CSV table of C-alpha atoms and ligand atoms in Angstrom, one decimal:
chain,number,residue,atom,x,y,z
A,6,MET,CA,0.0,0.0,0.0
A,7,PRO,CA,1.4,3.5,-0.8
A,8,GLU,CA,2.4,5.8,2.0
A,9,PRO,CA,-0.7,7.6,3.2
A,10,THR,CA,-1.2,11.4,3.1
A,11,ARG,CA,-2.2,12.5,6.5
A,12,PRO,CA,-4.2,15.8,6.7
A,13,ASP,CA,-6.2,16.5,9.9
A,14,ILE,CA,-9.4,16.5,7.9
A,15,LEU,CA,-10.2,14.7,4.6
A,16,ILE,CA,-13.0,16.4,2.7
A,17,ILE,CA,-14.9,14.4,0.0
A,18,GLY,CA,-16.1,16.9,-2.6
A,19,ALA,CA,-14.7,20.3,-3.6
A,20,GLY,CA,-18.1,22.0,-4.2
A,21,PRO,CA,-18.9,25.4,-2.6
A,22,VAL,CA,-19.6,23.8,0.7
A,23,GLY,CA,-16.5,21.6,0.9
A,24,LEU,CA,-14.5,24.8,0.0
A,25,PHE,CA,-16.0,26.9,2.7
A,26,ALA,CA,-15.4,24.1,5.2
A,27,VAL,CA,-11.7,24.6,4.6
A,28,PHE,CA,-12.1,28.2,5.8
A,29,GLU,CA,-14.0,27.4,9.0
A,30,LEU,CA,-11.7,24.4,9.8
A,31,GLY,CA,-8.6,26.6,9.0
A,32,LEU,CA,-9.6,29.2,11.6
A,33,PHE,CA,-9.3,26.4,14.1
A,34,ASP,CA,-5.9,25.3,12.8
A,35,MET,CA,-7.1,22.1,11.1
A,36,LYS,CA,-5.3,21.3,7.8
A,37,CYS,CA,-7.6,20.0,5.0
A,38,HIS,CA,-7.2,17.9,1.9
A,39,LEU,CA,-10.1,17.8,-0.6
A,40,ILE,CA,-10.7,15.1,-3.2
A,41,ASP,CA,-13.1,15.6,-6.2
A,42,ILE,CA,-13.9,13.6,-9.3
A,43,LEU,CA,-14.1,16.8,-11.3
A,44,ASP,CA,-10.9,18.4,-12.7
A,45,ARG,CA,-11.4,21.7,-10.8
A,46,PRO,CA,-13.1,23.1,-7.7
A,47,GLY,CA,-16.7,24.3,-7.6
A,48,GLY,CA,-19.0,21.2,-7.8
A,49,GLN,CA,-22.4,22.0,-9.3
A,50,CYS,CA,-21.6,25.7,-9.5
A,51,ALA,CA,-18.6,25.1,-11.8
A,52,GLU,CA,-20.0,22.2,-13.7
A,53,LEU,CA,-23.6,22.9,-14.2
A,54,TYR,CA,-24.1,26.7,-14.2
A,55,PRO,CA,-20.9,28.7,-14.1
A,56,GLU,CA,-22.2,31.7,-15.8
A,57,LYS,CA,-25.6,31.9,-14.1
A,58,PRO,CA,-26.1,34.7,-11.6
A,59,ILE,CA,-26.8,33.7,-8.0
A,60,TYR,CA,-28.9,36.2,-6.0
A,61,ASP,CA,-29.0,34.6,-2.6
A,62,ILE,CA,-25.5,34.5,-1.3
A,63,PRO,CA,-25.3,36.8,1.8
A,64,GLY,CA,-23.5,40.1,1.0
A,65,TYR,CA,-23.6,39.6,-2.8
A,66,PRO,CA,-26.7,41.0,-4.5
A,67,LEU,CA,-25.5,39.1,-7.6
A,68,ILE,CA,-22.6,36.9,-8.2
A,69,SER,CA,-22.0,34.3,-11.0
A,70,ALA,CA,-21.6,30.8,-9.9
A,71,GLN,CA,-18.0,30.6,-11.1
A,72,GLY,CA,-17.4,34.0,-9.5
A,73,LEU,CA,-18.5,32.6,-6.2
A,74,VAL,CA,-16.1,29.6,-6.6
A,75,ASP,CA,-13.2,32.0,-7.4
A,76,ARG,CA,-13.9,34.1,-4.3
A,77,LEU,CA,-14.1,30.9,-2.1
A,78,MET,CA,-10.7,29.8,-3.5
A,79,GLU,CA,-9.3,33.2,-2.7
A,80,GLN,CA,-10.8,33.1,0.8
A,81,ILE,CA,-9.3,29.7,1.7
A,82,ALA,CA,-5.9,30.3,0.1
A,83,PRO,CA,-4.2,31.4,3.4
A,84,PHE,CA,-5.0,27.8,4.7
A,85,LYS,CA,-3.2,26.1,1.8
A,86,PRO,CA,-5.5,23.1,1.5
A,87,GLY,CA,-4.4,20.1,-0.6
A,88,PHE,CA,-6.4,19.1,-3.6
A,89,SER,CA,-6.7,15.9,-5.5
A,90,PHE,CA,-8.8,16.4,-8.7
A,91,ASN,CA,-9.9,13.8,-11.2
A,92,ARG,CA,-10.1,11.2,-8.4
A,93,MET,CA,-13.2,9.4,-7.1
A,94,VAL,CA,-13.2,8.4,-3.5
A,95,THR,CA,-14.0,4.7,-3.6
A,96,GLY,CA,-13.2,3.5,-0.1
A,97,LEU,CA,-13.8,4.8,3.4
A,98,GLU,CA,-13.0,2.6,6.4
A,99,LYS,CA,-12.4,3.0,10.1
A,100,LEU,CA,-8.9,2.5,11.5
A,101,ASP,CA,-8.4,0.4,14.6
A,102,GLY,CA,-6.5,3.1,16.5
A,103,GLY,CA,-9.1,5.9,15.6
A,104,GLY,CA,-9.5,7.9,12.5
A,105,PHE,CA,-10.3,6.8,9.0
A,106,ARG,CA,-8.6,5.5,5.8
A,107,VAL,CA,-9.8,6.9,2.5
A,108,THR,CA,-8.8,5.5,-0.8
A,109,THR,CA,-9.3,6.7,-4.4
A,110,ASP,CA,-9.8,5.0,-7.8
A,111,GLU,CA,-6.1,5.9,-8.5
A,112,ASN,CA,-5.1,3.8,-5.4
A,113,GLU,CA,-4.0,6.9,-3.3
A,114,VAL,CA,-4.4,6.5,0.4
A,115,PHE,CA,-5.3,9.2,2.9
A,116,GLU,CA,-5.6,8.8,6.7
A,117,ALA,CA,-7.4,11.5,8.8
A,118,LYS,CA,-8.9,11.8,12.2
A,119,VAL,CA,-12.1,13.3,10.7
A,120,VAL,CA,-13.8,12.8,7.3
A,121,VAL,CA,-16.2,15.4,6.0
A,122,ILE,CA,-18.5,14.3,3.2
A,123,ALA,CA,-19.4,17.3,1.1
A,124,ALA,CA,-20.4,15.2,-1.9
A,125,GLY,CA,-23.5,17.2,-3.0
A,126,GLY,CA,-25.7,15.1,-5.3
A,127,GLY,CA,-23.0,12.5,-5.5
A,128,SER,CA,-20.2,12.1,-8.0
A,129,PHE,CA,-20.4,13.5,-11.4
A,130,GLN,CA,-20.0,10.6,-13.9
A,131,PRO,CA,-19.6,10.8,-17.7
A,132,LYS,CA,-22.5,9.8,-20.0
A,133,ARG,CA,-21.5,6.9,-22.3
A,134,PRO,CA,-22.3,7.7,-25.9
A,135,PRO,CA,-24.4,5.2,-27.8
A,136,ILE,CA,-21.6,3.6,-29.9
A,137,PRO,CA,-21.9,-0.2,-30.2
A,138,GLY,CA,-19.2,-2.1,-28.4
A,139,ILE,CA,-17.6,1.0,-26.8
A,140,GLU,CA,-17.3,-0.7,-23.4
A,141,ALA,CA,-14.7,-3.1,-24.7
A,142,PHE,CA,-12.3,-0.2,-25.4
A,143,GLU,CA,-12.9,1.7,-22.1
A,144,ASN,CA,-9.8,2.6,-20.0
A,145,GLY,CA,-7.4,1.2,-22.6
A,146,SER,CA,-8.3,3.4,-25.6
A,147,VAL,CA,-11.6,5.2,-24.6
A,148,PHE,CA,-11.4,7.7,-21.8
A,149,TYR,CA,-14.0,10.1,-20.4
A,150,SER,CA,-11.4,12.5,-18.9
A,151,VAL,CA,-7.7,13.3,-19.3
A,152,ARG,CA,-5.9,12.2,-16.2
A,153,ARG,CA,-2.4,11.9,-17.8
A,154,MET,CA,-1.7,13.7,-21.0
A,155,GLU,CA,1.1,11.3,-21.7
A,156,GLU,CA,-1.5,8.6,-22.5
A,157,PHE,CA,-2.2,10.7,-25.6
A,158,ARG,CA,1.3,11.4,-26.8
A,159,ASP,CA,1.9,10.2,-30.4
A,160,GLN,CA,-1.6,8.7,-30.6
A,161,ASP,CA,-4.3,9.2,-33.2
A,162,VAL,CA,-6.8,11.1,-30.9
A,163,MET,CA,-10.5,11.5,-31.7
A,164,ILE,CA,-12.5,13.9,-29.5
A,165,VAL,CA,-16.2,14.0,-29.7
A,166,GLY,CA,-18.4,16.8,-28.4
A,167,GLY,CA,-19.1,20.5,-28.8
A,168,GLY,CA,-18.6,21.9,-25.2
A,169,ASP,CA,-15.7,23.4,-23.4
A,170,SER,CA,-14.1,20.1,-22.4
A,171,ALA,CA,-14.1,18.9,-26.0
A,172,LEU,CA,-12.6,22.1,-27.4
A,173,ASP,CA,-10.1,22.6,-24.5
A,174,TRP,CA,-8.7,19.1,-24.9
A,175,THR,CA,-8.6,19.4,-28.7
A,176,LEU,CA,-6.3,22.4,-28.3
A,177,ASN,CA,-4.3,21.0,-25.4
A,178,LEU,CA,-3.6,17.6,-27.0
A,179,GLN,CA,-3.0,18.8,-30.5
A,180,PRO,CA,0.7,19.6,-29.9
A,181,ILE,CA,1.5,16.2,-28.5
A,182,ALA,CA,-0.8,13.8,-30.4
A,183,ARG,CA,0.2,12.2,-33.8
A,184,SER,CA,-3.2,13.4,-35.1
A,185,VAL,CA,-6.3,15.0,-33.6
A,186,THR,CA,-9.8,14.7,-35.1
A,187,LEU,CA,-12.7,16.6,-33.5
A,188,VAL,CA,-16.2,15.3,-34.3
A,189,HIS,CA,-19.3,17.2,-33.5
A,190,ARG,CA,-22.9,16.9,-34.8
A,191,ARG,CA,-22.9,20.5,-36.3
A,192,PRO,CA,-20.4,23.3,-37.0
A,193,GLU,CA,-21.8,25.4,-34.1
A,194,PHE,CA,-20.3,24.9,-30.7
A,195,ARG,CA,-21.3,25.6,-27.1
A,196,ALA,CA,-17.7,26.1,-26.1
A,197,ALA,CA,-16.0,29.5,-25.6
A,198,PRO,CA,-15.8,31.4,-28.9
A,199,ASP,CA,-12.1,31.9,-28.5
A,200,SER,CA,-11.4,28.2,-28.3
A,201,VAL,CA,-13.6,27.6,-31.3
A,202,ASN,CA,-11.7,30.2,-33.3
A,203,LYS,CA,-8.4,28.6,-32.3
A,204,MET,CA,-9.7,25.2,-33.4
A,205,TYR,CA,-10.8,26.5,-36.8
A,206,ALA,CA,-7.4,28.3,-37.3
A,207,LEU,CA,-5.6,25.0,-36.6
A,208,GLN,CA,-7.9,23.2,-39.0
A,209,GLU,CA,-7.0,25.8,-41.7
A,210,MET,CA,-3.3,25.1,-41.1
A,211,LYS,CA,-4.1,21.3,-41.5
A,212,GLN,CA,-2.9,20.7,-37.9
A,213,LEU,CA,-6.1,19.0,-36.9
A,214,GLU,CA,-9.2,17.7,-38.6
A,215,PHE,CA,-12.8,18.8,-37.7
A,216,LEU,CA,-15.6,16.5,-39.0
A,217,VAL,CA,-19.3,17.2,-38.8
A,218,GLY,CA,-21.0,13.9,-37.9
A,219,GLN,CA,-21.4,11.2,-35.4
A,220,VAL,CA,-19.2,8.2,-34.4
A,221,THR,CA,-21.2,5.1,-35.4
A,222,GLY,CA,-18.6,2.3,-35.1
A,223,LEU,CA,-15.2,1.4,-33.6
A,224,LYS,CA,-12.6,-1.1,-34.9
A,225,GLY,CA,-9.8,-2.7,-33.0
A,226,ALA,CA,-8.8,-5.8,-31.1
A,227,ASP,CA,-8.0,-6.8,-27.4
A,228,GLY,CA,-9.3,-3.5,-26.1
A,229,ARG,CA,-7.1,-1.4,-28.4
A,230,LEU,CA,-8.8,0.9,-30.9
A,231,SER,CA,-7.4,1.3,-34.4
A,232,SER,CA,-10.1,3.3,-36.2
A,233,ALA,CA,-13.5,4.9,-35.9
A,234,THR,CA,-16.3,5.3,-38.4
A,235,VAL,CA,-17.8,8.8,-38.6
A,236,LYS,CA,-21.2,9.2,-40.3
A,237,GLY,CA,-21.4,12.6,-41.8
A,238,PRO,CA,-23.6,14.5,-44.3
A,239,ASP,CA,-21.6,12.9,-47.2
A,240,GLY,CA,-21.6,9.3,-45.9
A,241,ASP,CA,-19.2,7.3,-43.7
A,242,THR,CA,-15.5,8.1,-43.2
A,243,GLU,CA,-13.0,5.7,-41.6
A,244,VAL,CA,-10.6,7.7,-39.4
A,245,PRO,CA,-7.5,6.3,-37.7
A,246,CYS,CA,-8.1,6.4,-34.0
A,247,THR,CA,-6.1,4.9,-31.1
A,248,ARG,CA,-7.6,7.1,-28.4
A,249,LEU,CA,-11.2,8.2,-28.2
A,250,LEU,CA,-12.4,11.0,-25.8
A,251,PRO,CA,-16.2,11.4,-25.9
A,252,PHE,CA,-17.5,14.4,-24.0
A,253,PHE,CA,-21.3,13.8,-23.8
A,254,GLY,CA,-21.9,15.5,-20.5
A,255,LEU,CA,-22.1,14.3,-16.9
A,256,THR,CA,-24.8,12.8,-14.7
A,257,MET,CA,-24.8,12.8,-10.9
A,258,LYS,CA,-24.9,9.4,-9.2
A,259,LEU,CA,-24.5,8.7,-5.5
A,260,GLY,CA,-21.6,6.4,-6.4
A,261,PRO,CA,-19.6,4.5,-3.8
A,262,ILE,CA,-20.9,6.5,-0.8
A,263,ALA,CA,-23.7,3.8,-0.5
A,264,GLU,CA,-21.1,1.2,0.3
A,265,TRP,CA,-19.4,2.9,3.3
A,266,GLY,CA,-21.7,1.6,6.0
A,267,LEU,CA,-23.4,4.9,6.7
A,268,ASN,CA,-27.1,5.2,7.4
A,269,LEU,CA,-28.7,6.5,4.2
A,270,HIS,CA,-32.2,7.8,3.6
A,271,GLU,CA,-33.3,8.2,-0.1
A,272,ASN,CA,-29.7,8.5,-1.1
A,273,LEU,CA,-29.0,11.3,1.4
A,274,ILE,CA,-27.0,11.0,4.7
A,275,PRO,CA,-29.1,11.8,7.8
A,276,VAL,CA,-27.3,14.0,10.3
A,277,ASP,CA,-28.0,15.8,13.6
A,278,THR,CA,-28.3,19.6,13.4
A,279,GLU,CA,-25.9,20.3,16.2
A,280,LYS,CA,-22.8,18.8,14.7
A,281,PHE,CA,-23.9,17.5,11.3
A,282,GLU,CA,-22.4,14.1,12.2
A,283,THR,CA,-23.4,10.9,10.4
A,284,SER,CA,-24.3,7.6,12.1
A,285,VAL,CA,-20.5,7.0,12.3
A,286,PRO,CA,-18.8,9.3,14.9
A,287,GLY,CA,-16.0,11.3,13.3
A,288,ILE,CA,-17.7,11.3,9.8
A,289,PHE,CA,-19.6,14.4,9.1
A,290,ALA,CA,-21.9,15.3,6.2
A,291,ILE,CA,-22.6,18.9,5.0
A,292,GLY,CA,-24.2,20.5,2.0
A,293,ASP,CA,-26.6,18.9,-0.4
A,294,ILE,CA,-25.7,15.3,0.5
A,295,ASN,CA,-27.2,15.5,4.0
A,296,SER,CA,-30.7,15.4,5.3
A,297,TYR,CA,-32.4,16.6,8.5
A,298,PRO,CA,-35.8,18.0,9.3
A,299,GLY,CA,-36.3,21.3,7.5
A,300,LYS,CA,-33.2,20.9,5.2
A,301,LEU,CA,-32.9,23.4,2.3
A,302,LYS,CA,-30.5,22.5,-0.5
A,303,LEU,CA,-29.0,26.0,-0.6
A,304,ILE,CA,-25.4,27.1,-0.6
A,305,LEU,CA,-25.9,29.3,2.5
A,306,SER,CA,-27.3,26.3,4.4
A,307,GLY,CA,-24.1,24.4,3.6
A,308,PHE,CA,-22.0,27.3,4.8
A,309,HIS,CA,-23.8,27.3,8.2
A,310,GLU,CA,-23.4,23.5,8.5
A,311,ALA,CA,-19.7,23.9,7.9
A,312,ALA,CA,-19.3,26.3,10.8
A,313,LEU,CA,-21.1,24.1,13.3
A,314,MET,CA,-19.4,20.9,12.1
A,315,THR,CA,-16.0,22.6,12.7
A,316,GLN,CA,-16.7,23.0,16.4
A,317,ALA,CA,-17.3,19.2,16.7
A,318,ALA,CA,-14.4,18.3,14.4
A,319,LYS,CA,-12.0,20.4,16.6
A,320,ARG,CA,-12.9,18.4,19.7
A,321,ILE,CA,-11.9,15.2,17.8
A,322,VAL,CA,-8.7,16.5,16.3
A,323,SER,CA,-7.5,18.3,19.5
A,324,PRO,CA,-9.2,16.5,22.4
A,325,GLY,CA,-9.0,18.4,25.7
A,326,GLU,CA,-8.3,21.7,24.0
A,327,ARG,CA,-10.8,24.5,24.7
A,328,VAL,CA,-12.7,25.6,21.6
A,329,VAL,CA,-12.9,29.3,21.9
A,330,PHE,CA,-15.5,31.4,20.0
A,331,GLN,CA,-14.0,34.4,18.3
A,332,TYR,CA,-14.9,37.0,15.7
A,333,THR,CA,-12.6,37.5,12.7
A,334,THR,CA,-13.2,41.3,13.1
A,335,SER,CA,-11.7,41.5,16.5
A,336,SER,CA,-9.4,38.5,17.0
A,337,THR,CA,-5.7,39.2,16.2
A,338,SER,CA,-5.0,35.5,16.4
A,339,LEU,CA,-7.6,34.7,13.7
A,340,GLN,CA,-6.3,37.7,11.6
A,341,LYS,CA,-2.8,36.3,11.8
A,342,LYS,CA,-4.0,33.0,10.4
A,343,LEU,CA,-5.6,34.9,7.6
A,344,GLY,CA,-2.4,36.8,7.0
A,345,VAL,CA,-4.1,40.2,7.5
A,346,ALA,CA,-2.7,41.1,11.0
B,410,LIG,P1,-21.8,20.0,-5.0
B,410,LIG,O1,-21.8,21.4,-5.5
B,410,LIG,O2,-22.7,19.0,-5.6
B,410,LIG,O3,-20.3,19.5,-5.0
B,410,LIG,C1,-20.1,18.1,-4.6
B,410,LIG,C2,-18.8,17.6,-5.2
B,410,LIG,O4,-18.5,16.3,-4.6
B,410,LIG,C3,-18.9,17.4,-6.7
B,410,LIG,O5,-17.9,18.2,-7.3
B,410,LIG,C4,-18.7,15.9,-6.9
B,410,LIG,O6,-17.9,15.6,-8.0
B,410,LIG,C5,-17.9,15.6,-5.6
B,410,LIG,N1,-18.1,14.1,-5.3
B,410,LIG,C6,-19.2,13.5,-4.9
B,410,LIG,N2,-18.9,12.2,-4.6
B,410,LIG,C7,-17.6,12.0,-4.8
B,410,LIG,C8,-16.7,10.9,-4.7
B,410,LIG,N3,-17.1,9.7,-4.3
B,410,LIG,N4,-15.4,11.2,-4.9
B,410,LIG,C9,-14.9,12.4,-5.3
B,410,LIG,N5,-15.7,13.4,-5.5
B,410,LIG,C10,-17.0,13.3,-5.2
B,410,LIG,N6,-28.1,27.2,-4.6
B,410,LIG,C11,-28.3,28.4,-4.0
B,410,LIG,O7,-28.0,28.6,-2.8
B,410,LIG,N7,-28.7,29.5,-4.8
B,410,LIG,C12,-29.0,29.4,-6.2
B,410,LIG,O8,-29.4,30.3,-6.8
B,410,LIG,C13,-28.8,28.1,-6.8
B,410,LIG,N8,-29.0,27.9,-8.1
B,410,LIG,C14,-28.8,26.7,-8.7
B,410,LIG,C15,-29.0,26.5,-10.1
B,410,LIG,C16,-28.8,25.3,-10.7
B,410,LIG,C17,-29.0,25.2,-12.2
B,410,LIG,C18,-28.4,24.2,-9.9
B,410,LIG,C19,-28.2,22.8,-10.5
B,410,LIG,C20,-28.2,24.3,-8.5
B,410,LIG,C21,-28.4,25.6,-7.9
B,410,LIG,N9,-28.2,25.7,-6.5
B,410,LIG,C22,-28.4,27.0,-6.0
B,410,LIG,C23,-27.9,24.6,-5.6
B,410,LIG,C24,-26.4,24.7,-5.3
B,410,LIG,O9,-25.6,24.6,-6.5
B,410,LIG,C25,-26.1,23.5,-4.4
B,410,LIG,O10,-26.8,23.6,-3.2
B,410,LIG,C26,-24.6,23.4,-4.0
B,410,LIG,O11,-23.8,23.2,-5.2
B,410,LIG,C27,-24.3,22.3,-3.0
B,410,LIG,O12,-22.9,22.4,-2.8
B,410,LIG,P2,-22.1,21.1,-2.2
B,410,LIG,O13,-20.7,21.6,-2.1
B,410,LIG,O14,-22.9,20.5,-1.1
B,410,LIG,O15,-22.3,20.0,-3.4
């Protein structure tokens, strides 16, 4: 087993609530590490509605969802949290001597005295496109995210989709791949116009290929792809393809949380409203993933839950130490932690 990383607090989920928990825990000197299956912080705000304005964040009459995530990242920067993105937490088990072991689908191991589940609606998981036989090539030649760019070096890469992920990876992999073919149903894209312009410029210079159409078939053997059939307005084209990256959007599934021995009710984790602790002492659940009488799935509810959870987490991380209530406006010691005193 690899040597574990040992933060005080392991937070599952880097959505707005997991991020704000870092701030509250940091004020009480607890070091956090966050794990998220997405490739960046922000959870639903970043993945589902980054440009939409939010009107009910206290103190902000209007802030875009991505703007809120950016401000949260700024706010927690003094506490230097660790992040592991593109990782799904698969295992959570109790250690004999106290605390918990958390493992990911990349076989990393974390050990922490406290685990905070801030997993929202569950893990975002990619939608599989309706291409016959695609399962046989998954993980060897077909990937739904880019975890290691080296996997794509000197390969014939085909990227399918019209959103930001498809266009970003088309541009990022083009310099290292042997060939890049972007496939989308139509010549209009949902992605940022700047990325689309860059893609068309590279196509003009014959440094990548853009095809309008749909992937209808895959060829290869032993889990290794060799080509893909693209059905376009003028018929079928056989394109060399050793790596396929379909970006067909994400769905939210509870994922492995159901297997961790916690009490669940309708795919949510019941907690008390004093500490937001689950049925397992030392494991807390905050934000959209929890349930209690009167629960509202709002960002501000999650922020409140993070503040109260912190009081209880501190008693576990530093037993016997007095938990002192202080205001950030008047406490020099808190201001020192924030780097403003
Ligand atoms: P999430 O934002 O869901 O983040 C959870 C994170 O955990 C995800 O990134 C997920 O990938 C990760 N995760 C889960 N399981 C695992 C695992 N096993 N391993 C690794 N990572 C995992 N709320 C408001 O207050 N005001 C609004 O105006 C508002 N508007 C909304 C508009 C839309 C369109 C939507 C969809 C939601 C809106 N909400 C709004 C709700 C708000 O976005 C949620 O309440 C908030 O995102 C919950 O935050 P969270 O951190 O609890 O969870």
